[in-house]
């Protein structure tokens, strides 16, 4: 007689039963909905919810406890964070984005349209130093050559043979004037403009 013949084939056999996982006990009942499972888990984890009944409308009052902190204190806290985490903090909410923008003092602008749109001065109201040198150059389309000299670098076309490519790729003076007007109206505390 082989071993295979001795093994019971009944689905209710203890050898055929699987151990239920923690989610299996919740989700194996056909009458249990997902909302009921979530509300039961929340009720089990929250000591406050034991005293009051939990409805299916998930109210999470007082989730953001930083709203009670004044901006000055939150700026001090954000100032204590290490440099690599500064960018991540601005992703938390719009308030933290605005606070992070108030901490930025120097800016190097690469896109002139960003300046013209007024977003630079509204997003970073406390700027003291702005570098517009790279934004004043219109790079040619699909250029693979990068020209670097001291603090300025820009793309040039590979068929340029003389130095007049700089004049051809600079923004027009009217465009530069419009950008400077937007920057001047922004109320920044500018000390240095390049």
PDB file of C-alpha atoms in Angstrom:
ATOM      1  CA  UNK A   1       0.000   0.000   0.000  1.00  0.00           C
ATOM      2  CA  UNK A   2       1.426   3.382  -0.958  1.00  0.00           C
ATOM      3  CA  UNK A   3       1.558   6.505   1.195  1.00  0.00           C
ATOM      4  CA  UNK A   4      -0.744   8.364  -1.160  1.00  0.00           C
ATOM      5  CA  UNK A   5      -3.646   6.056  -0.433  1.00  0.00           C
ATOM      6  CA  UNK A   6      -3.420   6.674   3.310  1.00  0.00           C
ATOM      7  CA  UNK A   7      -3.693  10.483   3.051  1.00  0.00           C
ATOM      8  CA  UNK A   8      -7.284  11.638   3.558  1.00  0.00           C
ATOM      9  CA  UNK A   9      -8.813  13.617   0.740  1.00  0.00           C
ATOM     10  CA  UNK A  10     -11.567  15.333   2.659  1.00  0.00           C
ATOM     11  CA  UNK A  11     -11.359  19.136   2.564  1.00  0.00           C
ATOM     12  CA  UNK A  12     -12.209  19.278   6.260  1.00  0.00           C
ATOM     13  CA  UNK A  13      -9.267  17.087   7.164  1.00  0.00           C
ATOM     14  CA  UNK A  14      -6.805  18.635   9.630  1.00  0.00           C
ATOM     15  CA  UNK A  15      -3.966  17.887   7.211  1.00  0.00           C
ATOM     16  CA  UNK A  16      -5.592  19.928   4.460  1.00  0.00           C
ATOM     17  CA  UNK A  17      -6.395  23.013   6.562  1.00  0.00           C
ATOM     18  CA  UNK A  18      -4.222  26.054   6.200  1.00  0.00           C
ATOM     19  CA  UNK A  19      -3.243  28.166   9.142  1.00  0.00           C
ATOM     20  CA  UNK A  20      -5.144  31.415   9.018  1.00  0.00           C
ATOM     21  CA  UNK A  21      -3.156  34.604   8.955  1.00  0.00           C
ATOM     22  CA  UNK A  22      -4.149  37.652  10.995  1.00  0.00           C
ATOM     23  CA  UNK A  23      -6.005  39.037   7.985  1.00  0.00           C
ATOM     24  CA  UNK A  24      -7.677  35.716   7.264  1.00  0.00           C
ATOM     25  CA  UNK A  25      -9.747  35.832  10.414  1.00  0.00           C
ATOM     26  CA  UNK A  26     -11.075  39.260   9.368  1.00  0.00           C
ATOM     27  CA  UNK A  27     -11.542  38.691   5.683  1.00  0.00           C
ATOM     28  CA  UNK A  28     -12.855  35.097   5.608  1.00  0.00           C
ATOM     29  CA  UNK A  29     -16.290  36.153   6.742  1.00  0.00           C
ATOM     30  CA  UNK A  30     -18.444  36.912   3.741  1.00  0.00           C
ATOM     31  CA  UNK A  31     -20.529  39.449   5.638  1.00  0.00           C
ATOM     32  CA  UNK A  32     -17.535  41.534   6.681  1.00  0.00           C
ATOM     33  CA  UNK A  33     -16.929  44.537   4.438  1.00  0.00           C
ATOM     34  CA  UNK A  34     -13.659  46.368   4.047  1.00  0.00           C
ATOM     35  CA  UNK A  35     -15.013  49.394   5.933  1.00  0.00           C
ATOM     36  CA  UNK A  36     -15.925  47.218   8.865  1.00  0.00           C
ATOM     37  CA  UNK A  37     -12.451  45.696   8.915  1.00  0.00           C
ATOM     38  CA  UNK A  38     -10.759  49.100   8.839  1.00  0.00           C
ATOM     39  CA  UNK A  39     -13.033  50.521  11.510  1.00  0.00           C
ATOM     40  CA  UNK A  40     -12.428  47.470  13.723  1.00  0.00           C
ATOM     41  CA  UNK A  41      -8.646  47.844  13.363  1.00  0.00           C
ATOM     42  CA  UNK A  42      -8.830  51.551  14.156  1.00  0.00           C
ATOM     43  CA  UNK A  43     -11.061  50.871  17.129  1.00  0.00           C
ATOM     44  CA  UNK A  44      -8.687  48.236  18.448  1.00  0.00           C
ATOM     45  CA  UNK A  45      -5.666  50.542  18.161  1.00  0.00           C
ATOM     46  CA  UNK A  46      -7.187  53.760  19.447  1.00  0.00           C
ATOM     47  CA  UNK A  47      -7.930  54.069  23.172  1.00  0.00           C
ATOM     48  CA  UNK A  48     -10.233  57.052  22.586  1.00  0.00           C
ATOM     49  CA  UNK A  49     -12.433  55.158  20.182  1.00  0.00           C
ATOM     50  CA  UNK A  50     -13.212  52.483  22.757  1.00  0.00           C
ATOM     51  CA  UNK A  51     -15.243  54.950  24.740  1.00  0.00           C
ATOM     52  CA  UNK A  52     -17.259  56.234  21.803  1.00  0.00           C
ATOM     53  CA  UNK A  53     -18.753  54.324  18.948  1.00  0.00           C
ATOM     54  CA  UNK A  54     -16.963  54.605  15.618  1.00  0.00           C
ATOM     55  CA  UNK A  55     -19.094  55.395  12.608  1.00  0.00           C
ATOM     56  CA  UNK A  56     -18.273  54.373   9.052  1.00  0.00           C
ATOM     57  CA  UNK A  57     -17.413  57.995   8.231  1.00  0.00           C
ATOM     58  CA  UNK A  58     -13.762  58.080   9.157  1.00  0.00           C
ATOM     59  CA  UNK A  59     -13.234  61.298  11.065  1.00  0.00           C
ATOM     60  CA  UNK A  60      -9.624  61.930  11.979  1.00  0.00           C
ATOM     61  CA  UNK A  61      -9.748  65.108  14.037  1.00  0.00           C
ATOM     62  CA  UNK A  62      -6.535  66.883  14.985  1.00  0.00           C
ATOM     63  CA  UNK A  63      -4.367  64.895  12.599  1.00  0.00           C
ATOM     64  CA  UNK A  64      -1.934  67.763  11.941  1.00  0.00           C
ATOM     65  CA  UNK A  65      -0.668  68.916  15.307  1.00  0.00           C
ATOM     66  CA  UNK A  66       1.770  71.373  13.695  1.00  0.00           C
ATOM     67  CA  UNK A  67      -1.115  73.717  12.865  1.00  0.00           C
ATOM     68  CA  UNK A  68      -1.092  74.946  16.453  1.00  0.00           C
ATOM     69  CA  UNK A  69       2.590  75.943  16.191  1.00  0.00           C
ATOM     70  CA  UNK A  70       3.359  79.516  15.122  1.00  0.00           C
ATOM     71  CA  UNK A  71       5.325  80.010  11.920  1.00  0.00           C
ATOM     72  CA  UNK A  72       8.331  81.450  13.750  1.00  0.00           C
ATOM     73  CA  UNK A  73       8.689  78.336  15.916  1.00  0.00           C
ATOM     74  CA  UNK A  74       8.193  76.001  12.981  1.00  0.00           C
ATOM     75  CA  UNK A  75      10.871  77.919  11.041  1.00  0.00           C
ATOM     76  CA  UNK A  76      13.289  77.393  13.929  1.00  0.00           C
ATOM     77  CA  UNK A  77      12.504  73.670  13.965  1.00  0.00           C
ATOM     78  CA  UNK A  78      12.975  73.395  10.201  1.00  0.00           C
ATOM     79  CA  UNK A  79      16.255  75.285  10.538  1.00  0.00           C
ATOM     80  CA  UNK A  80      17.630  72.582  12.850  1.00  0.00           C
ATOM     81  CA  UNK A  81      17.121  69.833  10.267  1.00  0.00           C
ATOM     82  CA  UNK A  82      20.113  68.557   8.274  1.00  0.00           C
ATOM     83  CA  UNK A  83      20.568  69.977   4.785  1.00  0.00           C
ATOM     84  CA  UNK A  84      19.497  66.875   2.798  1.00  0.00           C
ATOM     85  CA  UNK A  85      16.098  66.826   4.520  1.00  0.00           C
ATOM     86  CA  UNK A  86      15.237  70.455   3.749  1.00  0.00           C
ATOM     87  CA  UNK A  87      13.813  69.627   0.325  1.00  0.00           C
ATOM     88  CA  UNK A  88      11.729  66.778   1.693  1.00  0.00           C
ATOM     89  CA  UNK A  89      10.079  68.989   4.295  1.00  0.00           C
ATOM     90  CA  UNK A  90       8.575  71.192   1.614  1.00  0.00           C
ATOM     91  CA  UNK A  91       6.615  68.183   0.339  1.00  0.00           C
ATOM     92  CA  UNK A  92       4.602  67.789   3.548  1.00  0.00           C
ATOM     93  CA  UNK A  93       1.989  70.479   2.903  1.00  0.00           C
ATOM     94  CA  UNK A  94       1.582  73.921   1.363  1.00  0.00           C
ATOM     95  CA  UNK A  95       2.270  75.653   4.665  1.00  0.00           C
ATOM     96  CA  UNK A  96       5.620  73.887   5.001  1.00  0.00           C
ATOM     97  CA  UNK A  97       6.372  74.672   1.347  1.00  0.00           C
ATOM     98  CA  UNK A  98       5.841  78.378   2.024  1.00  0.00           C
ATOM     99  CA  UNK A  99       7.914  78.218   5.203  1.00  0.00           C
ATOM    100  CA  UNK A 100      10.712  76.441   3.385  1.00  0.00           C
ATOM    101  CA  UNK A 101      10.611  79.141   0.703  1.00  0.00           C
ATOM    102  CA  UNK A 102      11.059  81.828   3.355  1.00  0.00           C
ATOM    103  CA  UNK A 103      14.271  80.142   4.510  1.00  0.00           C
ATOM    104  CA  UNK A 104      15.930  80.317   1.059  1.00  0.00           C
ATOM    105  CA  UNK A 105      18.225  83.345   0.736  1.00  0.00           C
ATOM    106  CA  UNK A 106      20.132  82.695  -2.508  1.00  0.00           C
ATOM    107  CA  UNK A 107      18.752  81.454  -5.797  1.00  0.00           C
ATOM    108  CA  UNK A 108      20.285  80.586  -9.148  1.00  0.00           C
ATOM    109  CA  UNK A 109      17.599  80.887 -11.842  1.00  0.00           C
ATOM    110  CA  UNK A 110      17.836  78.746 -14.976  1.00  0.00           C
ATOM    111  CA  UNK A 111      14.384  79.397 -16.464  1.00  0.00           C
ATOM    112  CA  UNK A 112      13.483  82.974 -17.385  1.00  0.00           C
ATOM    113  CA  UNK A 113       9.782  82.109 -17.658  1.00  0.00           C
ATOM    114  CA  UNK A 114       9.801  81.144 -13.969  1.00  0.00           C
ATOM    115  CA  UNK A 115      10.896  84.701 -13.176  1.00  0.00           C
ATOM    116  CA  UNK A 116       8.376  86.277 -15.564  1.00  0.00           C
ATOM    117  CA  UNK A 117       5.496  84.281 -14.094  1.00  0.00           C
ATOM    118  CA  UNK A 118       6.050  85.891 -10.682  1.00  0.00           C
ATOM    119  CA  UNK A 119       6.417  82.520  -8.992  1.00  0.00           C
ATOM    120  CA  UNK A 120      10.011  83.237  -7.979  1.00  0.00           C
ATOM    121  CA  UNK A 121       9.154  86.207  -5.772  1.00  0.00           C
ATOM    122  CA  UNK A 122       5.975  84.659  -4.368  1.00  0.00           C
ATOM    123  CA  UNK A 123       7.615  81.317  -3.574  1.00  0.00           C
ATOM    124  CA  UNK A 124      10.863  82.808  -2.194  1.00  0.00           C
ATOM    125  CA  UNK A 125      10.015  86.180  -0.598  1.00  0.00           C
ATOM    126  CA  UNK A 126      13.225  86.567   1.477  1.00  0.00           C
ATOM    127  CA  UNK A 127      15.796  86.333  -1.315  1.00  0.00           C
ATOM    128  CA  UNK A 128      18.942  88.400  -0.843  1.00  0.00           C
ATOM    129  CA  UNK A 129      20.996  87.085  -3.778  1.00  0.00           C
ATOM    130  CA  UNK A 130      19.677  86.124  -7.225  1.00  0.00           C
ATOM    131  CA  UNK A 131      21.807  84.848 -10.101  1.00  0.00           C
ATOM    132  CA  UNK A 132      20.088  85.358 -13.463  1.00  0.00           C
ATOM    133  CA  UNK A 133      23.145  84.830 -15.697  1.00  0.00           C
ATOM    134  CA  UNK A 134      22.186  81.340 -16.860  1.00  0.00           C
ATOM    135  CA  UNK A 135      18.562  82.308 -17.442  1.00  0.00           C
ATOM    136  CA  UNK A 136      19.499  85.175 -19.767  1.00  0.00           C
ATOM    137  CA  UNK A 137      20.776  82.758 -22.383  1.00  0.00           C
ATOM    138  CA  UNK A 138      18.423  81.006 -24.788  1.00  0.00           C
ATOM    139  CA  UNK A 139      20.093  77.698 -25.582  1.00  0.00           C
ATOM    140  CA  UNK A 140      19.666  76.408 -29.125  1.00  0.00           C
ATOM    141  CA  UNK A 141      17.447  73.366 -29.545  1.00  0.00           C
ATOM    142  CA  UNK A 142      19.115  69.954 -29.380  1.00  0.00           C
ATOM    143  CA  UNK A 143      22.596  71.287 -28.701  1.00  0.00           C
ATOM    144  CA  UNK A 144      25.144  68.835 -27.378  1.00  0.00           C
ATOM    145  CA  UNK A 145      28.033  71.199 -26.589  1.00  0.00           C
ATOM    146  CA  UNK A 146      28.213  72.860 -23.180  1.00  0.00           C
ATOM    147  CA  UNK A 147      30.313  76.007 -22.899  1.00  0.00           C
ATOM    148  CA  UNK A 148      31.504  76.865 -19.381  1.00  0.00           C
ATOM    149  CA  UNK A 149      33.349  79.978 -18.283  1.00  0.00           C
ATOM    150  CA  UNK A 150      33.668  80.937 -14.601  1.00  0.00           C
ATOM    151  CA  UNK A 151      30.117  81.173 -13.230  1.00  0.00           C
ATOM    152  CA  UNK A 152      28.196  80.889 -16.493  1.00  0.00           C
ATOM    153  CA  UNK A 153      27.578  77.834 -18.631  1.00  0.00           C
ATOM    154  CA  UNK A 154      25.246  77.310 -21.574  1.00  0.00           C
ATOM    155  CA  UNK A 155      24.676  75.030 -24.541  1.00  0.00           C
ATOM    156  CA  UNK A 156      25.851  76.046 -27.990  1.00  0.00           C
ATOM    157  CA  UNK A 157      25.264  74.425 -31.341  1.00  0.00           C
ATOM    158  CA  UNK A 158      28.038  72.285 -32.747  1.00  0.00           C
ATOM    159  CA  UNK A 159      28.197  74.236 -36.009  1.00  0.00           C
ATOM    160  CA  UNK A 160      29.160  77.541 -34.336  1.00  0.00           C
ATOM    161  CA  UNK A 161      32.437  78.776 -35.793  1.00  0.00           C
ATOM    162  CA  UNK A 162      32.687  82.282 -34.415  1.00  0.00           C
ATOM    163  CA  UNK A 163      31.879  84.052 -31.150  1.00  0.00           C
ATOM    164  CA  UNK A 164      28.672  85.739 -32.316  1.00  0.00           C
ATOM    165  CA  UNK A 165      26.639  82.803 -30.960  1.00  0.00           C
ATOM    166  CA  UNK A 166      26.579  84.630 -27.605  1.00  0.00           C
ATOM    167  CA  UNK A 167      24.773  87.616 -29.086  1.00  0.00           C
ATOM    168  CA  UNK A 168      22.371  85.370 -31.003  1.00  0.00           C
ATOM    169  CA  UNK A 169      21.412  83.388 -27.895  1.00  0.00           C
ATOM    170  CA  UNK A 170      21.021  86.196 -25.350  1.00  0.00           C
ATOM    171  CA  UNK A 171      17.549  87.368 -24.378  1.00  0.00           C
ATOM    172  CA  UNK A 172      16.327  90.650 -25.837  1.00  0.00           C
ATOM    173  CA  UNK A 173      16.677  93.691 -23.625  1.00  0.00           C
ATOM    174  CA  UNK A 174      12.879  94.131 -23.406  1.00  0.00           C
ATOM    175  CA  UNK A 175      12.559  90.622 -22.008  1.00  0.00           C
ATOM    176  CA  UNK A 176      15.307  91.267 -19.456  1.00  0.00           C
ATOM    177  CA  UNK A 177      13.622  94.535 -18.430  1.00  0.00           C
ATOM    178  CA  UNK A 178      10.295  92.765 -17.895  1.00  0.00           C
ATOM    179  CA  UNK A 179      11.958  90.151 -15.712  1.00  0.00           C
ATOM    180  CA  UNK A 180      13.766  92.766 -13.637  1.00  0.00           C
ATOM    181  CA  UNK A 181      10.508  94.694 -13.205  1.00  0.00           C
ATOM    182  CA  UNK A 182       8.812  91.535 -11.862  1.00  0.00           C
ATOM    183  CA  UNK A 183      11.737  90.949  -9.520  1.00  0.00           C
ATOM    184  CA  UNK A 184      11.683  94.578  -8.344  1.00  0.00           C
ATOM    185  CA  UNK A 185       7.944  94.537  -7.614  1.00  0.00           C
ATOM    186  CA  UNK A 186       8.292  91.362  -5.593  1.00  0.00           C
ATOM    187  CA  UNK A 187       9.551  93.150  -2.505  1.00  0.00           C
ATOM    188  CA  UNK A 188      12.624  90.945  -2.053  1.00  0.00           C
ATOM    189  CA  UNK A 189      15.461  92.188   0.125  1.00  0.00           C
ATOM    190  CA  UNK A 190      17.951  91.904  -2.725  1.00  0.00           C
ATOM    191  CA  UNK A 191      21.556  92.690  -1.917  1.00  0.00           C
ATOM    192  CA  UNK A 192      23.168  90.973  -4.898  1.00  0.00           C
ATOM    193  CA  UNK A 193      21.890  90.518  -8.444  1.00  0.00           C
ATOM    194  CA  UNK A 194      24.037  88.742 -11.029  1.00  0.00           C
TER     195      UNK A 194
END
